[in-house]
Amino acid sequence: MFKTLPKDSQVFIDWDWAHIKPYADDLAQRPLSAGSLPDWMKDWSDLNRMLAEIYARLWVATTLSTADPVVKNRFNAFLDGIYTPSLAANQLLKRKLLDSGLQPGGFEVPLRNMRVEAEIYREENLPLLAEDKKLANEYDEIIAAQTVEWEGVEVTTTQLQPVFLSLDRQKREKAWRLTMERKLSDRRKLNDLWGRMMDVRNRIATNAGFTDYRFYRWKELLRFDYTPENCQQFHQAIEQVVVPVARRIYEKRQRQLGVGSLRPWDLNVDPLGRDPLKPYQTITELEEKVSAIFYKVDPQLGDYFEIMRREGLLDLENRKGKAPGAYCSDFDMVMLPFIFENAVGLHSDVATLLHEGGHAFHVFEEAHLPYYHQLPVGMEIAEVASMAMELLASPYLVASEGGFYSEKEAARAQIEHLEEAVLFWPYMAVVDAIQQWAYENHVAACDPDNCDQKWSELWRRYMIGVDWGGLDDQLVTGWQQKPHIFEVPLYYVEYGMASLGAFQVWANALQDQKGAVAAYRRALALGGTATLPKLYEAAGARFAFDAETLQKAVSLAMEQIAQLEKV
Ligand SMILES: [Zn+2]
């Protein structure tokens, strides 16, 4: 047997491919039999853990200091010098395992995934897949260049977002119209880009022997447990159950704002004209209170979070030079998570940390699994871990439970959270439905006018309650503003499913907190070794998208909101 890989990233972080290749070669040459399988699997797994950890650590470094060319170069050198050759080496090792006909324990699901990856793999698609990624970058570039002049300063349309929170309605409208006008000036460019994307995607599907890209993408996304028809059932259930409730939420907002009709620029401002919640003063306070909340949810989860604090696995404060946004990454050799966010003193920082905390607990809970290939999980369950944590944590947001707020403030935060969750489903249905339509009707969808028309039709069906009168161009081009449609085709419905899973976990917790959290942890501990229905079942939920399951979740949200409004 070849040398064992080191566990300490300090040792391997700077390795080049010449250093790593002998380990891959050794695995390729070693005879594989029932007897040698456990050692071979362990070594292959460790090789992947190491590659994943180098990738994650170098990538995390780029997000911590975006302006540092040394950090950026190291990451790019890894991509070119190690990542690309490692993909080819891994492909060979996957083939070797598949051809052996051997099945390691707990490997049913990883093997199922590998078989499908091999089934859709076509050499001639490699340049097309790279082309699709380049087109996605082109989308990013177009959006990033969208700046406007606001109060004498050139700002990106993203930087204009805080104005939508302003209590001055005219100011909000002005900012909204300015943003949309700028976006509309790229309408032709985006139409053209869309046409090129549709062409590339259609060729990828045809090369792989599929009649349309949707079927190809279904396999590429490893969707084994639901079909396009299931998604359509989900849309119908949303129309039936959620749309009328969403409309009532918009009507309430309209009443609270005291406006004749609710316009697109009225959706972010606090409807009661209150100042934003100010949950904490320092990052230490944010960490300590979130830690106290996690201890209330479950002492073991609290301990996990304390490990992260102790080991420097949190980088929460907003600083110049940090990348925007938030994420949870994982270092797979040591099996520890890392949380990144840009906290500035708002409630959204608390919500984000609770959410990313759920992802981090997934990493801790699956650390016992022997093989790297058992770790990857679909977003359909990964987002249950995070979205359910936001809900499980909600009873402890009050200061008397260790959290941040007075009873009234905590109620306000929870109402906003629950209303957002309900309003998300109809929007998700629009984003998913237009893509299902586009890839099923390739020729029609290559014409952007048809996409405009389809989006408008779906919007009027699912998004009832906001007055878009006189804003036709802005409305029909809404699909151009959704990055997922351009960059990660057909990937979005996962969030709607996971949210429904999270509501079920929360409903259980309201009956039996300890039992629900224990089930949640058991589901996380399965990692990627079980199918989605089994993972949901372990979490105490059903992997379902029918009207009945949705009705229970929406009724629960509305009952809770009614209670919280009395606080
Ligand atoms: Zn997430």
XYZ file of C-alpha atoms and ligand atoms in Angstrom:
568
model
C 0.000 0.000 0.000
C 1.052 3.556 -0.773
C 1.829 6.166 1.868
C -1.154 7.431 3.843
C -2.129 11.043 3.176
C -1.460 13.610 5.891
C -4.522 14.927 7.778
C -3.153 18.385 8.465
C -3.929 21.018 5.823
C -0.739 22.900 6.791
C 1.149 19.976 5.224
C -0.796 19.540 1.978
C -2.189 23.005 1.216
C 0.782 23.896 -1.019
C 1.133 20.572 -2.815
C 1.206 20.620 -6.607
C -0.115 17.939 -8.961
C 3.286 16.214 -9.149
C 2.962 15.658 -5.398
C -0.615 14.400 -5.554
C -0.587 12.405 -8.804
C 1.330 9.375 -7.388
C -1.558 8.769 -4.960
C -4.072 8.762 -7.848
C -1.801 6.563 -9.993
C -1.375 4.110 -7.143
C -5.165 3.789 -6.816
C -5.512 3.283 -10.568
C -2.930 0.491 -10.577
C -3.828 -1.334 -7.389
C -5.866 -4.505 -8.005
C -9.442 -4.166 -6.765
C -11.137 -7.174 -5.188
C -13.563 -7.810 -2.339
C -10.543 -8.200 -0.056
C -8.723 -5.039 -1.092
C -11.894 -2.935 -1.382
C -11.986 -1.424 2.150
C -8.393 -0.108 1.996
C -8.790 1.074 -1.584
C -12.012 2.919 -0.719
C -10.450 4.520 2.324
C -7.463 5.792 0.308
C -9.622 7.028 -2.589
C -11.892 8.750 -0.114
C -8.933 10.432 1.627
C -7.561 11.639 -1.698
C -10.922 13.294 -2.407
C -11.192 14.710 1.098
C -7.786 16.289 0.666
C -8.579 17.745 -2.778
C -11.889 19.099 -1.482
C -10.219 20.661 1.544
C -7.503 22.369 -0.506
C -10.173 23.689 -2.867
C -12.342 24.948 0.010
C -9.505 26.566 1.959
C -8.103 28.376 -1.081
C -11.559 29.475 -2.200
C -12.495 30.676 1.314
C -9.270 32.708 1.331
C -10.338 34.491 -1.882
C -13.648 35.520 -0.301
C -11.890 36.848 2.807
C -9.566 39.100 0.804
C -10.929 39.742 -2.660
C -8.290 42.363 -3.433
C -5.242 40.164 -2.666
C -3.660 39.009 -5.959
C -1.511 36.369 -4.223
C -4.575 34.642 -2.801
C -6.353 34.831 -6.142
C -3.370 33.423 -8.023
C -3.048 30.515 -5.612
C -6.683 29.612 -6.174
C -6.409 29.920 -9.965
C -3.193 27.890 -9.988
C -5.051 25.183 -8.070
C -7.925 25.206 -10.584
C -5.642 24.859 -13.593
C -2.878 22.749 -12.122
C -4.714 20.378 -9.789
C -8.475 20.600 -10.048
C -8.736 19.858 -13.783
C -6.317 16.862 -13.823
C -7.922 15.547 -10.630
C -11.326 15.421 -12.378
C -9.899 13.172 -15.102
C -8.097 10.988 -12.542
C -11.294 10.663 -10.501
C -13.327 9.767 -13.570
C -10.929 6.843 -14.129
C -11.245 5.686 -10.517
C -15.042 5.948 -10.637
C -15.011 3.752 -13.754
C -12.716 1.294 -12.008
C -15.113 0.915 -9.075
C -18.190 0.654 -11.341
C -16.501 -1.939 -13.577
C -15.468 -4.027 -10.565
C -19.139 -4.639 -9.731
C -18.217 -4.307 -6.047
C -20.483 -2.397 -3.673
C -19.010 -0.972 -0.469
C -21.429 -0.775 2.491
C -23.569 2.386 2.615
C -22.676 3.089 -0.998
C -25.949 2.382 -2.775
C -26.791 6.050 -3.331
C -23.245 7.212 -4.250
C -23.018 4.342 -6.782
C -26.418 5.246 -8.233
C -25.124 8.813 -8.720
C -21.882 7.641 -10.325
C -23.756 5.401 -12.760
C -25.897 8.277 -13.976
C -22.904 10.596 -14.240
C -21.210 7.972 -16.414
C -24.410 7.502 -18.437
C -24.733 11.163 -19.440
C -20.986 11.788 -19.841
C -19.954 12.639 -23.436
C -16.469 13.710 -24.429
C -17.900 16.057 -27.091
C -19.943 17.881 -24.460
C -16.906 19.089 -22.485
C -16.332 22.212 -24.639
C -20.088 22.917 -24.660
C -20.310 22.673 -20.874
C -17.387 25.098 -20.636
C -19.155 27.376 -23.147
C -22.317 27.356 -21.009
C -20.226 28.472 -17.993
C -18.685 31.286 -20.039
C -22.136 32.467 -21.078
C -23.130 32.485 -17.404
C -20.130 34.728 -16.723
C -21.311 36.995 -19.515
C -24.635 37.316 -17.684
C -22.754 38.300 -14.495
C -20.767 40.897 -16.385
C -23.880 42.470 -17.907
C -25.579 42.691 -14.498
C -22.442 43.935 -12.687
C -22.115 46.796 -15.179
C -25.634 48.042 -14.414
C -24.966 51.290 -12.604
C -27.135 54.373 -12.210
C -26.581 57.885 -10.966
C -28.223 58.430 -7.580
C -27.926 61.754 -5.756
C -24.923 62.671 -7.872
C -23.031 59.405 -7.307
C -22.662 56.427 -9.644
C -23.894 53.320 -7.814
C -24.714 49.734 -8.796
C -28.383 48.795 -8.778
C -27.550 46.511 -5.822
C -26.218 49.471 -3.847
C -29.557 51.163 -4.410
C -31.405 48.404 -2.509
C -31.402 50.189 0.900
C -33.457 53.004 -0.658
C -36.337 50.518 -1.026
C -36.500 50.489 2.798
C -37.001 54.263 2.901
C -40.252 55.524 4.430
C -40.399 58.162 1.663
C -42.606 56.553 -0.977
C -41.692 58.948 -3.770
C -38.027 58.315 -3.175
C -38.602 54.546 -3.344
C -40.535 54.880 -6.584
C -37.828 57.047 -8.098
C -35.103 54.528 -7.187
C -37.194 51.607 -8.444
C -37.972 53.247 -11.784
C -34.368 54.292 -12.247
C -33.191 50.716 -11.565
C -35.699 49.196 -13.960
C -34.953 51.718 -16.683
C -31.269 50.795 -16.499
C -32.087 47.079 -16.552
C -34.385 47.522 -19.552
C -31.565 49.114 -21.509
C -29.862 45.660 -21.479
C -32.993 43.886 -22.680
C -31.628 43.200 -26.168
C -28.248 42.033 -24.881
C -29.902 39.574 -22.515
C -32.294 38.359 -25.203
C -29.304 37.614 -27.419
C -27.437 35.850 -24.594
C -30.521 33.759 -23.837
C -30.695 32.592 -27.460
C -27.057 31.463 -27.365
C -27.600 29.637 -24.062
C -30.652 27.814 -25.392
C -28.641 26.673 -28.386
C -25.710 25.357 -26.316
C -28.009 23.585 -23.870
C -29.986 21.975 -26.654
C -26.790 20.660 -28.238
C -25.581 19.243 -24.906
C -28.871 17.352 -24.520
C -28.853 16.076 -28.111
C -25.239 14.855 -27.849
C -26.131 12.897 -24.727
C -29.114 11.297 -26.510
C -31.962 13.224 -24.891
C -34.976 14.698 -26.695
C -34.869 17.845 -24.599
C -32.497 19.594 -22.191
C -34.892 19.186 -19.302
C -34.453 15.407 -19.315
C -30.672 15.782 -19.511
C -30.572 18.340 -16.716
C -32.797 16.166 -14.529
C -30.111 13.490 -14.586
C -27.275 15.973 -14.258
C -28.927 17.353 -11.101
C -29.301 13.748 -9.854
C -33.066 14.094 -9.462
C -34.154 10.511 -8.878
C -37.023 11.045 -6.481
C -39.296 13.404 -8.392
C -40.337 14.134 -11.970
C -41.232 17.255 -13.968
C -44.887 16.223 -13.426
C -44.348 16.341 -9.651
C -43.075 19.901 -10.029
C -46.188 20.807 -11.992
C -48.343 19.306 -9.220
C -46.393 21.449 -6.777
C -47.143 24.574 -8.854
C -50.856 23.701 -8.911
C -50.906 23.117 -5.176
C -49.242 26.491 -4.670
C -51.824 28.193 -6.878
C -54.654 26.569 -4.977
C -53.338 26.878 -1.412
C -50.741 29.657 -1.207
C -51.778 32.289 -3.759
C -54.991 33.307 -1.895
C -53.053 33.557 1.391
C -50.229 35.515 -0.226
C -52.842 37.920 -1.556
C -54.133 38.489 1.993
C -50.570 39.202 3.176
C -50.177 41.827 0.432
C -53.578 43.317 1.297
C -52.548 43.628 4.942
C -49.357 45.407 3.882
C -51.395 47.761 1.708
C -53.698 48.586 4.647
C -50.785 49.113 7.012
C -49.024 51.399 4.557
C -52.286 53.245 3.946
C -51.875 53.268 0.153
C -54.553 52.969 -2.558
C -52.716 50.149 -4.297
C -49.577 48.185 -3.481
C -46.883 48.958 -6.052
C -43.596 47.060 -6.672
C -41.675 49.720 -4.720
C -43.806 49.146 -1.606
C -42.656 45.607 -0.874
C -39.519 46.084 1.251
C -40.288 49.041 3.509
C -41.487 48.287 7.037
C -45.287 48.600 6.672
C -45.665 50.149 10.144
C -42.890 52.698 9.656
C -40.705 51.293 12.432
C -36.922 51.609 12.626
C -34.975 48.462 11.729
C -34.335 45.971 14.553
C -30.906 46.431 16.157
C -30.149 43.044 17.675
C -26.527 43.490 18.818
C -23.615 45.911 19.152
C -20.539 43.702 18.671
C -19.718 40.510 16.789
C -18.910 38.815 20.118
C -22.424 39.620 21.284
C -23.857 38.188 18.033
C -21.844 34.971 18.487
C -22.640 34.613 22.201
C -26.378 35.072 21.798
C -26.628 32.783 18.784
C -24.612 30.233 20.769
C -27.103 30.510 23.650
C -29.955 29.975 21.169
C -28.309 26.850 19.701
C -27.820 25.467 23.244
C -31.557 25.918 23.785
C -32.355 24.055 20.571
C -30.018 21.195 21.542
C -26.951 21.091 23.844
C -24.934 19.095 21.290
C -25.615 21.704 18.594
C -24.491 24.392 21.039
C -21.259 22.450 21.576
C -20.697 22.226 17.807
C -21.050 25.982 17.480
C -18.608 26.528 20.355
C -16.051 24.345 18.520
C -16.422 26.689 15.543
C -15.875 29.743 17.737
C -12.827 28.190 19.413
C -11.230 26.973 16.166
C -11.655 30.252 14.269
C -14.261 28.801 11.900
C -16.458 31.908 11.863
C -15.785 35.109 9.928
C -18.893 37.183 10.462
C -18.168 40.901 10.425
C -18.479 42.992 7.287
C -15.064 44.405 6.322
C -13.631 46.143 3.319
C -12.204 43.567 0.916
C -14.570 40.719 1.867
C -16.754 39.183 -0.830
C -20.498 39.955 -0.515
C -23.073 37.502 0.829
C -22.878 34.557 3.199
C -22.129 30.850 2.987
C -21.150 27.754 4.933
C -18.225 25.792 3.491
C -16.665 22.556 4.745
C -13.159 21.203 5.184
C -13.582 17.511 4.479
C -10.286 16.064 5.742
C -10.887 17.401 9.257
C -14.699 17.413 8.773
C -15.223 20.918 10.090
C -17.467 23.651 8.656
C -16.655 27.319 8.100
C -19.225 30.147 8.175
C -18.790 33.417 6.297
C -21.106 36.401 6.428
C -21.148 40.196 6.291
C -22.790 41.228 9.543
C -23.611 44.924 9.948
C -25.885 44.941 13.004
C -29.223 43.960 11.460
C -31.708 41.163 12.103
C -30.830 39.592 8.760
C -27.343 38.863 10.182
C -28.941 36.855 12.992
C -31.228 34.996 10.575
C -28.294 34.268 8.253
C -26.151 32.909 11.082
C -28.974 30.624 12.255
C -29.418 29.451 8.654
C -25.718 28.810 7.999
C -25.512 27.196 11.449
C -27.961 24.553 10.190
C -25.629 23.831 7.259
C -22.658 23.658 9.650
C -24.454 21.115 11.871
C -24.951 18.942 8.787
C -21.144 18.726 8.464
C -20.689 17.801 12.148
C -23.468 15.218 12.049
C -22.167 13.427 8.941
C -18.530 13.416 10.131
C -18.876 9.783 11.245
C -19.438 8.527 7.668
C -16.346 6.604 6.485
C -16.202 7.718 2.846
C -16.045 11.117 1.189
C -18.526 10.040 -1.487
C -21.204 9.604 1.176
C -21.081 13.305 2.102
C -22.606 15.257 -0.820
C -26.324 15.867 -0.309
C -28.966 17.361 -2.617
C -30.152 20.898 -1.925
C -33.627 19.420 -1.363
C -32.359 18.177 2.038
C -29.380 20.509 2.628
C -31.775 23.441 2.787
C -34.024 21.595 5.223
C -31.049 21.557 7.620
C -30.693 25.333 7.361
C -34.313 26.484 6.926
C -35.552 24.240 9.729
C -32.851 25.644 12.027
C -34.196 29.172 11.481
C -37.631 27.960 12.579
C -36.379 25.739 15.432
C -34.417 28.696 16.810
C -37.327 31.152 16.653
C -38.749 30.534 20.174
C -35.369 31.574 21.658
C -34.923 34.918 19.908
C -36.268 36.654 23.024
C -33.724 37.912 25.564
C -35.372 35.896 28.352
C -34.340 32.715 26.457
C -30.794 33.935 25.793
C -31.577 35.743 22.513
C -31.662 39.348 21.363
C -35.106 40.839 21.654
C -38.047 42.014 23.701
C -41.199 39.929 23.198
C -42.548 42.514 20.748
C -39.353 42.686 18.701
C -39.027 38.905 18.509
C -42.636 38.670 17.348
C -41.954 41.235 14.631
C -38.901 39.275 13.390
C -40.867 36.030 13.314
C -43.856 37.534 11.502
C -41.572 38.912 8.793
C -39.836 35.563 8.465
C -43.078 33.582 8.168
C -44.641 36.018 5.692
C -41.536 35.887 3.519
C -41.635 32.083 3.579
C -45.279 32.056 2.405
C -44.684 34.690 -0.293
C -41.702 32.754 -1.617
C -43.695 29.745 -2.855
C -45.692 31.558 -5.592
C -42.556 33.304 -6.832
C -40.681 29.994 -6.865
C -43.528 28.502 -8.918
C -43.154 31.246 -11.558
C -39.367 30.760 -11.779
C -39.679 26.981 -12.051
C -42.671 26.965 -14.401
C -41.116 29.247 -16.997
C -38.029 27.046 -17.157
C -40.024 23.833 -17.402
C -41.906 25.438 -20.290
C -38.760 26.789 -21.984
C -36.883 23.485 -22.138
C -39.959 21.536 -23.099
C -40.688 23.973 -25.964
C -37.213 24.679 -27.248
C -38.158 26.355 -30.539
C -40.781 28.653 -29.031
C -38.560 29.570 -26.073
C -35.676 30.581 -28.341
C -37.829 33.615 -29.179
C -37.540 35.989 -26.204
C -40.908 37.579 -27.020
C -42.500 34.262 -26.156
C -40.546 34.173 -22.882
C -41.849 37.652 -22.061
C -45.383 36.510 -22.752
C -45.011 33.303 -20.742
C -43.502 35.139 -17.765
C -46.326 37.670 -17.828
C -48.954 34.915 -17.988
C -47.360 33.067 -15.039
C -46.876 36.266 -13.045
C -50.536 37.203 -13.362
C -51.506 33.727 -12.268
C -49.282 33.344 -9.194
C -48.330 36.845 -8.062
C -51.665 38.372 -7.135
C -51.843 41.397 -4.856
C -49.285 43.818 -6.296
C -50.337 46.465 -8.810
C -48.071 46.515 -11.881
C -50.381 48.855 -13.839
C -48.485 50.872 -16.469
C -45.320 48.805 -15.938
C -45.734 46.238 -18.706
C -42.164 46.254 -20.005
C -40.777 45.939 -16.480
C -43.146 43.084 -15.714
C -42.671 40.962 -18.835
C -38.855 41.068 -18.643
C -38.812 39.840 -15.044
C -37.289 36.527 -16.164
C -34.170 38.394 -17.281
C -33.626 39.598 -13.707
C -33.466 36.123 -12.197
C -29.833 34.897 -12.319
C -30.788 31.244 -11.696
C -32.649 31.096 -15.021
C -29.482 32.050 -16.875
C -26.797 30.528 -14.666
C -28.110 27.358 -13.001
C -30.911 26.123 -15.261
C -33.899 24.443 -13.613
C -32.320 24.778 -10.198
C -34.764 26.572 -7.881
C -37.662 24.284 -7.036
C -35.342 22.703 -4.413
C -35.849 25.742 -2.180
C -39.609 25.416 -2.320
C -39.420 21.719 -1.457
C -36.946 22.247 1.376
C -39.045 25.018 2.865
C -41.991 22.634 2.986
C -39.734 20.063 4.677
C -38.547 22.653 7.191
C -42.145 23.593 8.088
C -42.897 19.938 8.830
C -39.872 19.664 11.143
C -40.989 22.838 12.915
C -44.586 21.604 13.240
C -43.200 18.496 14.967
C -41.080 20.649 17.276
C -44.138 22.626 18.403
C -45.620 19.308 19.610
C -42.424 17.632 20.856
C -39.302 19.813 20.712
C -36.805 17.152 21.842
C -38.178 14.437 19.593
C -38.268 16.722 16.539
C -34.691 17.908 17.009
C -33.483 14.330 17.550
C -35.126 13.300 14.250
C -33.638 16.339 12.495
C -30.174 15.324 13.709
C -30.688 11.693 12.661
C -31.563 12.839 9.133
C -28.463 15.021 8.937
C -26.290 12.158 10.174
C -27.333 10.053 7.164
C -25.487 12.497 4.897
C -25.883 11.394 1.291
C -26.395 7.687 1.998
C -30.186 7.626 1.602
C -32.787 8.735 -0.950
C -34.696 11.993 -0.415
C -37.904 10.271 0.759
C -35.842 8.318 3.333
C -33.959 11.427 4.473
C -37.210 13.349 4.903
C -38.762 10.409 6.712
C -35.806 10.299 9.106
C -36.355 14.021 9.773
C -39.984 13.290 10.649
C -41.311 14.795 7.406
C -42.752 13.668 4.075
C -41.015 14.403 0.793
C -44.245 15.654 -0.742
C -45.523 18.635 -2.694
C -49.266 18.091 -2.603
C -51.959 20.561 -1.606
C -52.571 18.823 1.719
C -48.958 19.040 2.948
C -48.729 22.609 1.721
C -52.034 23.519 3.380
C -50.773 22.315 6.760
C -47.608 24.410 6.446
C -49.456 27.549 5.329
C -52.127 27.172 8.029
C -49.411 26.762 10.659
C -47.639 29.903 9.415
C -50.872 31.919 9.436
C -51.940 30.668 12.895
C -48.543 31.567 14.313
C -48.638 35.004 12.671
C -52.083 35.644 14.200
C -50.726 34.670 17.655
C -47.596 36.798 17.246
C -49.623 39.828 16.193
C -51.289 39.771 19.640
C -47.919 40.106 21.441
Zn -28.644 27.609 2.626
